[in-house]
CSV table of C-alpha atoms in Angstrom, one decimal:
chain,number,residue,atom,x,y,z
T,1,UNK,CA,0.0,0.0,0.0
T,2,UNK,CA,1.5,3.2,-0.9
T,3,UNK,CA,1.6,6.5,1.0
T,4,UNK,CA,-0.6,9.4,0.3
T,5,UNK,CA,2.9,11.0,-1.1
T,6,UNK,CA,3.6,8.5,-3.0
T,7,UNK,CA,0.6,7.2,-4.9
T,8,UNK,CA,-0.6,11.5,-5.4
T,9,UNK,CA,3.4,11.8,-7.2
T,10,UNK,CA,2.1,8.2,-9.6
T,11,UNK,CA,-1.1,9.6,-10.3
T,12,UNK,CA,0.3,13.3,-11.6
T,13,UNK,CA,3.2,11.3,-13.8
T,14,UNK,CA,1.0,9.1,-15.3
T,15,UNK,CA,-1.9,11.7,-16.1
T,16,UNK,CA,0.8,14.4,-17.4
T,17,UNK,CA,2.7,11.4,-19.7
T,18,UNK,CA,-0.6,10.7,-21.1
T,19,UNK,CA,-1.3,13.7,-21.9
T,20,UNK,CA,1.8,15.3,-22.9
T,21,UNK,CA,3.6,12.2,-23.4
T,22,UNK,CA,6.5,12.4,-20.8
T,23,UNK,CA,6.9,12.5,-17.2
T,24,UNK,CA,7.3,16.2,-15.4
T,25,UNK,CA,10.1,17.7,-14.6
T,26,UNK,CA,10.7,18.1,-10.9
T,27,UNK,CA,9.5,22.2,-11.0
T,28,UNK,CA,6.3,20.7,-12.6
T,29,UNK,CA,6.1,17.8,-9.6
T,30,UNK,CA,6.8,20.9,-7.2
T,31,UNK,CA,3.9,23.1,-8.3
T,32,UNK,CA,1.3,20.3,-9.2
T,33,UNK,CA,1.7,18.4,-5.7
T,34,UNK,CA,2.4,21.1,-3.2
T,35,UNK,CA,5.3,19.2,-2.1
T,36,UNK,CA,9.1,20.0,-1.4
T,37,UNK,CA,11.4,18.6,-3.7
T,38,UNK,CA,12.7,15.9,-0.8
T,39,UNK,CA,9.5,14.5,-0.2
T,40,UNK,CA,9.0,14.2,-4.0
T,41,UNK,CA,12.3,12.3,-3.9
T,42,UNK,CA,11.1,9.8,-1.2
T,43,UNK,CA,7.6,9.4,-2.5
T,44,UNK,CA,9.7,8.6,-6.3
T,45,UNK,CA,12.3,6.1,-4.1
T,46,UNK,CA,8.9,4.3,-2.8
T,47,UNK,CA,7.6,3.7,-6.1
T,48,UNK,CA,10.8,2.7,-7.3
T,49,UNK,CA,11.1,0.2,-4.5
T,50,UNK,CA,7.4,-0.9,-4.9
T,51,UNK,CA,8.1,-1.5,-9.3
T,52,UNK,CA,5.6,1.3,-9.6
T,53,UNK,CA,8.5,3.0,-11.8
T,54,UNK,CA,11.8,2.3,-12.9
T,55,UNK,CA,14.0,5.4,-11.7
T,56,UNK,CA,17.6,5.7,-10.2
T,57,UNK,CA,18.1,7.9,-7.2
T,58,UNK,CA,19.8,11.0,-8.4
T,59,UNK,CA,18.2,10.8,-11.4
T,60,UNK,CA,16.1,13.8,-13.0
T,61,UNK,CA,12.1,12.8,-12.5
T,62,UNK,CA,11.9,13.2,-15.9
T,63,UNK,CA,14.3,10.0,-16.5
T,64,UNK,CA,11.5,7.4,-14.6
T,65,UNK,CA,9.6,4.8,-16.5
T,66,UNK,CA,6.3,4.3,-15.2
T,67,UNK,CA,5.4,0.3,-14.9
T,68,UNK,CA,2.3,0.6,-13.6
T,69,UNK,CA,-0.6,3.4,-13.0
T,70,UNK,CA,-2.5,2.7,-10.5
T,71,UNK,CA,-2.0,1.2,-7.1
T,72,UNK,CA,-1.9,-2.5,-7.1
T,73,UNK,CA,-5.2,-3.5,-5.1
T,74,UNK,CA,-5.2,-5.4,-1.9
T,75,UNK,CA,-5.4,-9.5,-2.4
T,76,UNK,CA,-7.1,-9.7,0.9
T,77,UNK,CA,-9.7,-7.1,2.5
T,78,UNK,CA,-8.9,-5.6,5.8
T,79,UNK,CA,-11.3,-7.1,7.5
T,80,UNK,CA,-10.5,-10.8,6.8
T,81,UNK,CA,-7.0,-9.8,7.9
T,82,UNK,CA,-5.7,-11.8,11.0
């Protein structure tokens, strides 16, 4: 499950690649999330660590590959969880 961070930073790539067929620049991450450039960097690490994206730390945002658009769904409801 990702973090609120996270899956909002997803969700403005994969809208703005569809429609302008790349993935923003960090400015353009900046300005559409409200967020500060390190928790843009976090949120970008935990989709890289989660295969959401392919992206190297260090790397311009611009640079990611996104693998998948949408958060993955939950194999097992909450409330069947032990």
């Amino acid at each position: 499950m990702l973090s609120d961070n996270a899956r909002k930073i997803l969700r403005i790539m994969y809208y703005h690649r569809q429609h302008f067929g790349a993935v923003p620049p960090m400015r353009q991450l900046k300005r559409k999330s409200s967020r500060r450039p390190e928790q843009i960097r976090a949120a970008l690490q935990e989709l890289a660590d989660g295969h959401y994206i392919a992206w190297r730390p260090g790397d311009p945002p611009e640079t990611a590959v996104i693998l998948e658009g949408w958060e993955r769904e939950d194999p097992q409801p909450t409330w069947k969880r032990k």
